[in-house]
Coordinates of C-alpha atoms in Angstrom, one line a residue:
M1 CA 80.6 175.6 -12.0
L2 CA 81.0 179.4 -11.2
D3 CA 80.0 180.7 -7.9
A4 CA 77.8 184.0 -8.1
D5 CA 79.4 187.2 -7.4
W6 CA 79.6 188.7 -3.5
T7 CA 77.9 192.1 -3.0
D8 CA 80.1 194.5 -1.1
A9 CA 77.9 193.6 1.7
N10 CA 78.5 190.1 1.3
V11 CA 82.5 190.7 1.5
L12 CA 82.2 192.8 4.5
K13 CA 80.4 190.1 6.5
V14 CA 82.6 187.4 5.7
L15 CA 85.9 189.7 7.0
G16 CA 83.9 189.9 10.3
D17 CA 82.4 186.4 10.4
R18 CA 85.5 184.7 8.7
Y19 CA 88.5 186.6 9.5
R20 CA 87.5 189.0 12.5
L21 CA 88.0 192.1 10.8
D22 CA 86.8 195.2 11.4
A23 CA 86.6 196.5 7.5
Y24 CA 84.2 199.5 6.8
H25 CA 84.9 200.7 3.2
V26 CA 84.9 198.3 -0.3
F27 CA 86.8 199.0 -3.4
P28 CA 85.1 196.5 -6.2
L29 CA 88.2 196.3 -8.6
R30 CA 88.7 195.8 -12.1
C31 CA 89.3 192.3 -13.5
S32 CA 90.0 190.5 -16.8
D33 CA 89.5 187.3 -15.6
S34 CA 86.0 186.5 -15.6
T35 CA 86.7 183.4 -13.2
A36 CA 87.4 185.9 -10.3
V37 CA 86.3 189.1 -8.4
A38 CA 88.4 191.4 -6.4
W39 CA 87.5 194.4 -4.1
H40 CA 89.8 196.8 -1.9
V41 CA 88.7 196.9 1.3
E42 CA 90.0 199.5 3.9
C43 CA 89.8 198.0 7.7
A44 CA 89.6 199.9 11.0
D45 CA 93.2 199.0 12.1
A46 CA 93.9 201.2 9.2
S47 CA 95.3 198.2 7.0
T48 CA 94.0 197.5 3.2
V49 CA 93.5 193.8 2.5
L50 CA 93.1 192.7 -0.9
V51 CA 89.9 190.5 -0.9
T52 CA 89.5 187.5 -4.1
Q53 CA 86.5 185.0 -4.6
Y54 CA 87.3 182.9 -7.2
L55 CA 84.0 182.1 -9.3
A56 CA 85.4 179.2 -11.0
R57 CA 85.6 176.1 -8.8
D58 CA 88.1 173.9 -11.0
E59 CA 90.5 176.9 -10.6
L60 CA 90.7 176.7 -6.7
P61 CA 93.5 174.0 -6.5
A62 CA 95.8 176.6 -8.7
A63 CA 94.6 179.4 -6.5
R64 CA 95.8 177.2 -3.2
R65 CA 98.8 176.7 -5.0
A66 CA 99.7 180.1 -6.1
L67 CA 98.3 181.3 -1.9
G68 CA 101.3 178.6 -0.9
M69 CA 104.1 179.7 -2.8
S70 CA 103.4 183.2 -1.8
E71 CA 103.5 182.1 1.9
F72 CA 106.9 180.4 1.2
C73 CA 108.2 183.1 -0.2
R74 CA 107.1 185.2 2.9
A75 CA 108.7 182.5 5.2
A76 CA 112.0 183.0 3.1
E77 CA 112.1 186.8 4.2
L78 CA 111.5 187.6 0.9
S79 CA 108.8 191.2 0.4
V80 CA 106.2 189.2 0.0
P81 CA 102.2 190.2 1.1
R82 CA 101.0 188.5 4.2
V83 CA 97.9 185.7 2.9
R84 CA 96.0 185.8 6.1
P85 CA 94.6 182.5 7.1
D86 CA 90.5 182.8 8.3
R87 CA 89.3 181.5 11.2
D88 CA 90.1 177.9 10.9
G89 CA 93.7 178.5 9.7
D90 CA 92.6 178.0 5.9
L91 CA 94.8 180.4 3.5
L92 CA 91.2 179.5 1.4
C93 CA 88.3 180.7 2.6
T94 CA 85.4 178.4 1.1
L95 CA 81.8 179.0 2.9
P96 CA 79.4 175.8 2.4
D97 CA 77.1 175.4 0.1
E98 CA 74.3 175.1 2.5
G99 CA 74.5 178.4 3.8
T100 CA 72.8 181.6 2.3
L101 CA 76.1 183.2 1.7
H102 CA 78.5 180.6 0.1
G103 CA 81.7 180.8 -2.2
T104 CA 85.4 180.9 -1.7
C105 CA 87.7 183.5 -1.3
S106 CA 91.4 184.6 -0.3
V107 CA 92.4 187.6 2.0
V108 CA 96.1 189.0 1.0
D109 CA 97.4 192.4 2.7
A110 CA 97.5 195.1 0.2
D111 CA 99.1 198.1 1.8
H112 CA 101.8 198.0 -0.4
G113 CA 99.7 199.6 -2.7
A114 CA 98.7 198.5 -6.8
G115 CA 102.1 197.9 -9.0
G116 CA 102.3 200.4 -11.3
L117 CA 102.4 199.6 -15.1
R118 CA 105.2 202.6 -16.2
P119 CA 108.3 201.2 -17.4
Y120 CA 111.0 200.9 -15.0
T121 CA 114.1 203.1 -14.2
R122 CA 117.7 201.1 -14.3
D123 CA 117.1 201.7 -10.2
Q124 CA 114.6 199.5 -10.5
A125 CA 115.2 197.0 -12.7
E126 CA 118.6 196.6 -10.5
H127 CA 116.5 196.0 -7.6
M128 CA 114.4 193.9 -9.4
G129 CA 117.0 191.5 -9.9
L130 CA 118.2 190.9 -7.0
A131 CA 114.7 190.1 -5.7
L132 CA 114.3 187.9 -8.6
G133 CA 117.8 185.9 -7.8
R134 CA 116.7 185.2 -4.1
M135 CA 113.4 183.9 -5.2
H136 CA 114.5 181.5 -7.4
Q137 CA 117.0 180.4 -4.8
V138 CA 114.3 180.2 -2.4
L139 CA 112.0 178.1 -5.0
A140 CA 114.7 175.7 -6.6
G141 CA 113.7 173.3 -3.2
Y142 CA 109.9 174.1 -3.5
P143 CA 107.8 171.1 -4.6
L144 CA 106.8 171.0 -8.7
P145 CA 103.6 172.9 -9.0
S146 CA 103.5 170.7 -12.6
Q147 CA 105.4 167.4 -13.6
E148 CA 107.0 169.8 -16.4
P149 CA 106.1 173.4 -17.8
V150 CA 103.2 173.4 -19.6
G151 CA 101.4 176.7 -21.3
A152 CA 103.0 179.8 -21.6
E153 CA 106.2 178.3 -19.8
R154 CA 106.6 175.6 -22.6
A155 CA 104.9 177.3 -26.0
W156 CA 108.2 179.3 -27.0
A157 CA 109.7 175.8 -27.3
V158 CA 107.7 174.0 -29.1
L159 CA 104.8 175.7 -31.4
C160 CA 106.0 175.7 -34.9
A161 CA 104.9 179.1 -37.0
A162 CA 101.2 177.8 -38.0
D163 CA 100.4 177.0 -34.6
A164 CA 101.7 180.6 -32.9
V165 CA 99.9 182.2 -36.1
A166 CA 96.6 180.4 -35.3
A167 CA 97.4 181.3 -31.4
H168 CA 97.6 184.7 -32.6
E169 CA 94.7 184.9 -33.9
A170 CA 92.3 183.3 -32.2
A171 CA 93.2 185.9 -29.3
S172 CA 92.6 188.4 -32.0
V173 CA 89.3 187.2 -32.7
Q174 CA 88.4 187.4 -28.8
I175 CA 89.7 190.9 -28.6
V176 CA 87.9 192.3 -30.8
A177 CA 84.7 190.9 -29.9
R178 CA 85.5 192.6 -26.8
G179 CA 86.0 196.2 -28.0
A180 CA 89.4 196.1 -29.9
A181 CA 89.7 197.9 -33.7
A182 CA 90.2 195.4 -35.5
R183 CA 92.7 197.3 -38.0
H184 CA 95.5 197.8 -35.5
V185 CA 95.1 194.1 -34.8
A186 CA 95.1 193.1 -38.3
L187 CA 98.6 195.3 -38.7
A188 CA 100.0 193.8 -35.1
L189 CA 99.4 190.1 -36.6
Q190 CA 100.5 190.9 -40.0
Q191 CA 103.7 191.8 -38.4
I192 CA 103.9 188.7 -36.3
R193 CA 103.2 186.4 -39.2
R194 CA 106.3 187.9 -40.9
Y195 CA 108.3 187.8 -38.2
L196 CA 107.7 184.0 -36.9
S197 CA 107.9 183.2 -41.0
T198 CA 111.8 184.6 -40.5
H199 CA 113.3 184.4 -36.9
L200 CA 111.2 181.3 -35.6
A201 CA 113.9 178.8 -36.1
E202 CA 117.0 181.1 -36.1
L203 CA 115.7 182.2 -32.7
R204 CA 115.4 178.6 -31.4
G205 CA 119.0 177.3 -33.2
A206 CA 120.2 179.6 -30.5
V207 CA 119.1 179.2 -27.6
P208 CA 120.1 176.2 -25.1
A209 CA 117.7 173.2 -25.7
P210 CA 114.8 173.0 -23.4
K211 CA 116.6 169.9 -21.7
D212 CA 119.4 171.5 -21.2
L213 CA 118.0 174.4 -19.4
T214 CA 117.2 174.8 -15.5
A215 CA 113.7 174.2 -14.6
H216 CA 111.9 174.5 -11.1
A217 CA 108.9 176.2 -9.3
I218 CA 108.8 179.7 -10.5
H219 CA 106.9 183.0 -9.9
G220 CA 105.0 183.1 -13.5
Q221 CA 104.1 186.4 -14.1
F222 CA 107.1 188.4 -12.4
M223 CA 106.6 191.8 -13.8
P224 CA 104.6 194.9 -13.6
P225 CA 101.7 195.1 -11.8
Y226 CA 102.8 192.0 -9.8
V227 CA 106.4 193.5 -9.1
Q228 CA 105.7 197.2 -7.3
A229 CA 109.5 198.5 -7.4
A230 CA 108.2 201.8 -6.7
T231 CA 110.9 202.3 -3.6
G232 CA 113.7 199.8 -2.7
L233 CA 113.1 196.4 -2.4
P234 CA 110.1 195.2 -4.5
V235 CA 106.8 194.0 -3.2
V236 CA 106.1 191.1 -5.5
S237 CA 102.1 189.6 -5.7
G238 CA 100.3 187.7 -7.9
F239 CA 101.7 184.5 -7.9
L240 CA 101.3 181.8 -11.0
A241 CA 102.7 179.0 -8.9
R242 CA 104.5 177.1 -12.4
T243 CA 106.7 174.8 -13.0
G244 CA 109.0 176.7 -15.9
Y245 CA 112.0 177.4 -17.3
V246 CA 114.2 180.0 -14.9
A247 CA 115.8 181.9 -17.6
W248 CA 112.8 182.3 -19.5
E249 CA 111.3 183.8 -16.4
V250 CA 114.0 185.9 -16.5
A251 CA 113.9 186.8 -19.6
R252 CA 110.6 187.8 -19.6
A253 CA 111.4 190.3 -16.9
A254 CA 114.5 192.1 -18.5
F255 CA 113.0 192.4 -21.9
N256 CA 109.0 193.4 -20.8
P257 CA 107.6 194.5 -24.3
R258 CA 106.3 197.9 -21.8
T259 CA 109.8 198.7 -20.9
V260 CA 111.4 197.8 -24.3
A261 CA 108.8 199.6 -26.3
Q262 CA 109.2 202.8 -24.5
G263 CA 112.3 205.1 -24.2
Q264 CA 115.7 204.6 -25.9
D265 CA 117.6 202.9 -22.2
W266 CA 115.6 199.8 -22.5
Q267 CA 118.8 198.0 -23.1
V268 CA 120.4 199.7 -20.2
R269 CA 117.5 198.5 -17.6
A270 CA 117.4 195.0 -19.3
L271 CA 121.6 194.6 -18.7
A272 CA 121.1 195.5 -15.1
L273 CA 118.4 193.7 -14.1
L274 CA 120.1 190.6 -15.9
Y275 CA 123.8 191.7 -14.2
S276 CA 121.9 192.1 -10.8
Y277 CA 120.4 188.9 -10.6
H278 CA 123.1 187.3 -11.6
K279 CA 125.0 189.0 -8.4
A280 CA 122.2 187.3 -6.5
H281 CA 122.3 184.0 -8.2
E282 CA 125.5 183.5 -9.0
H283 CA 125.5 180.1 -9.5
F284 CA 123.0 179.8 -12.2
P285 CA 124.2 179.5 -15.1
V286 CA 125.4 182.6 -17.4
A287 CA 125.2 180.6 -20.7
E288 CA 121.2 180.5 -19.6
L289 CA 121.5 184.5 -18.6
A290 CA 123.2 185.4 -22.0
A291 CA 119.9 183.0 -23.8
C292 CA 118.1 185.8 -22.4
P293 CA 116.9 188.0 -25.5
R294 CA 116.7 185.3 -27.3
L295 CA 114.0 183.7 -24.9
A296 CA 112.1 186.6 -24.6
A297 CA 111.8 187.5 -28.6
L298 CA 110.3 183.5 -28.6
D299 CA 108.2 184.4 -25.5
M300 CA 106.6 187.5 -27.6
L301 CA 106.5 185.7 -30.7
C302 CA 105.0 182.5 -29.5
T303 CA 102.4 184.2 -26.8
P304 CA 99.5 186.3 -27.5
V305 CA 98.0 189.4 -26.5
S306 CA 95.5 188.8 -24.0
S307 CA 94.9 192.6 -24.1
A308 CA 91.8 194.9 -25.8
A309 CA 93.7 198.0 -26.3
P310 CA 95.4 198.7 -29.4
A311 CA 98.4 199.8 -27.5
E312 CA 99.3 196.9 -25.9
W313 CA 99.3 195.2 -29.5
E314 CA 101.3 197.8 -31.0
R315 CA 103.7 198.0 -27.8
H316 CA 103.8 194.2 -28.5
V317 CA 105.2 194.8 -32.2
V318 CA 107.3 197.7 -31.4
A319 CA 109.0 195.5 -28.5
L320 CA 109.6 192.8 -30.9
R321 CA 111.1 194.9 -33.8
R322 CA 113.3 196.7 -31.3
L323 CA 114.7 193.6 -29.4
L324 CA 115.4 191.4 -33.1
D325 CA 117.3 194.3 -34.2
A326 CA 119.5 194.6 -30.7
L327 CA 120.5 190.8 -30.1
P328 CA 123.9 191.0 -31.8
E329 CA 124.6 194.4 -29.5
L330 CA 123.1 192.9 -26.7
D331 CA 125.5 189.5 -27.4
E332 CA 128.1 191.6 -27.4
A333 CA 126.7 193.7 -24.1
L334 CA 126.7 190.3 -22.6
R335 CA 129.8 189.0 -23.0
H336 CA 131.0 191.9 -21.7
L337 CA 128.8 192.1 -18.7
F338 CA 129.4 188.7 -17.6
S339 CA 133.1 188.3 -18.7
A340 CA 134.0 191.5 -16.7
P341 CA 135.1 191.5 -12.7
R342 CA 131.8 193.1 -11.0
R343 CA 131.0 196.6 -11.0
T344 CA 127.8 198.6 -11.4
V345 CA 125.9 198.3 -14.7

């Protein structure tokens, strides 16, 4: 069941009535998710909050888990925006169906600004590695959101080539319907099919089996725009609160397709993130960190591009090609990195 979108006036009323916030300026945000709508709202106390209305009621348990994990990390003094409770102390504010205005929302501090989508620098990569290492230490003791990894968190380990191709093709149909150029998507699909047929089995054979990888509660999308790393310690938002393989999340952060595809020093940035993670979480198995380049490649092979922008599909393929070509070089660099005395990358 989907609730109706609120108007700007509805948002202001909810903030006043349920959060005791004197707000005056509402900026609707463009959302790619049809199950939620969001606004940035300026308040009279000079603060800015992000208001998210959840339209799909079956998504509310996941939203509650994500907000709870966010507050758990903030309580552990990680750099995470505050989730504001409503007047009843609930992180999810639900208006009764019998009222003239109904629905469910959350309110989160947004004074840190929006996360950028530019490739991160080496310094930012180091800060991201430190932040992710500290976060994983905190989340190691967090209740599991699910009994085992599901969805994208395990697709890299279980999808056969045919099923991975089918997933990419299904995503391509959806994004072409949303306006993507069919020619650009077809070219990307051709490359992905070829890489799946030539590399999937080899990559899986070179990484630890899933049963041998560390798994616990993870953020779920620790990458831009949910990591704001413009200055100093990154501000982390956008929690999905999933059960997942820790090295998988590290790999996706270190070898983010945008960073790998753009610029010539992407390997330096990736190694900086991995080494900083190792410094922050020194008891995490080095063998799992050494598997990150291949885990990232497996993730790119098995996770479809969701954007309708042709540049995203091209970037995905370029990143995958660069990463596959660089695996021997990265293996040598990681062997040296983790065997040498601690130093700056």
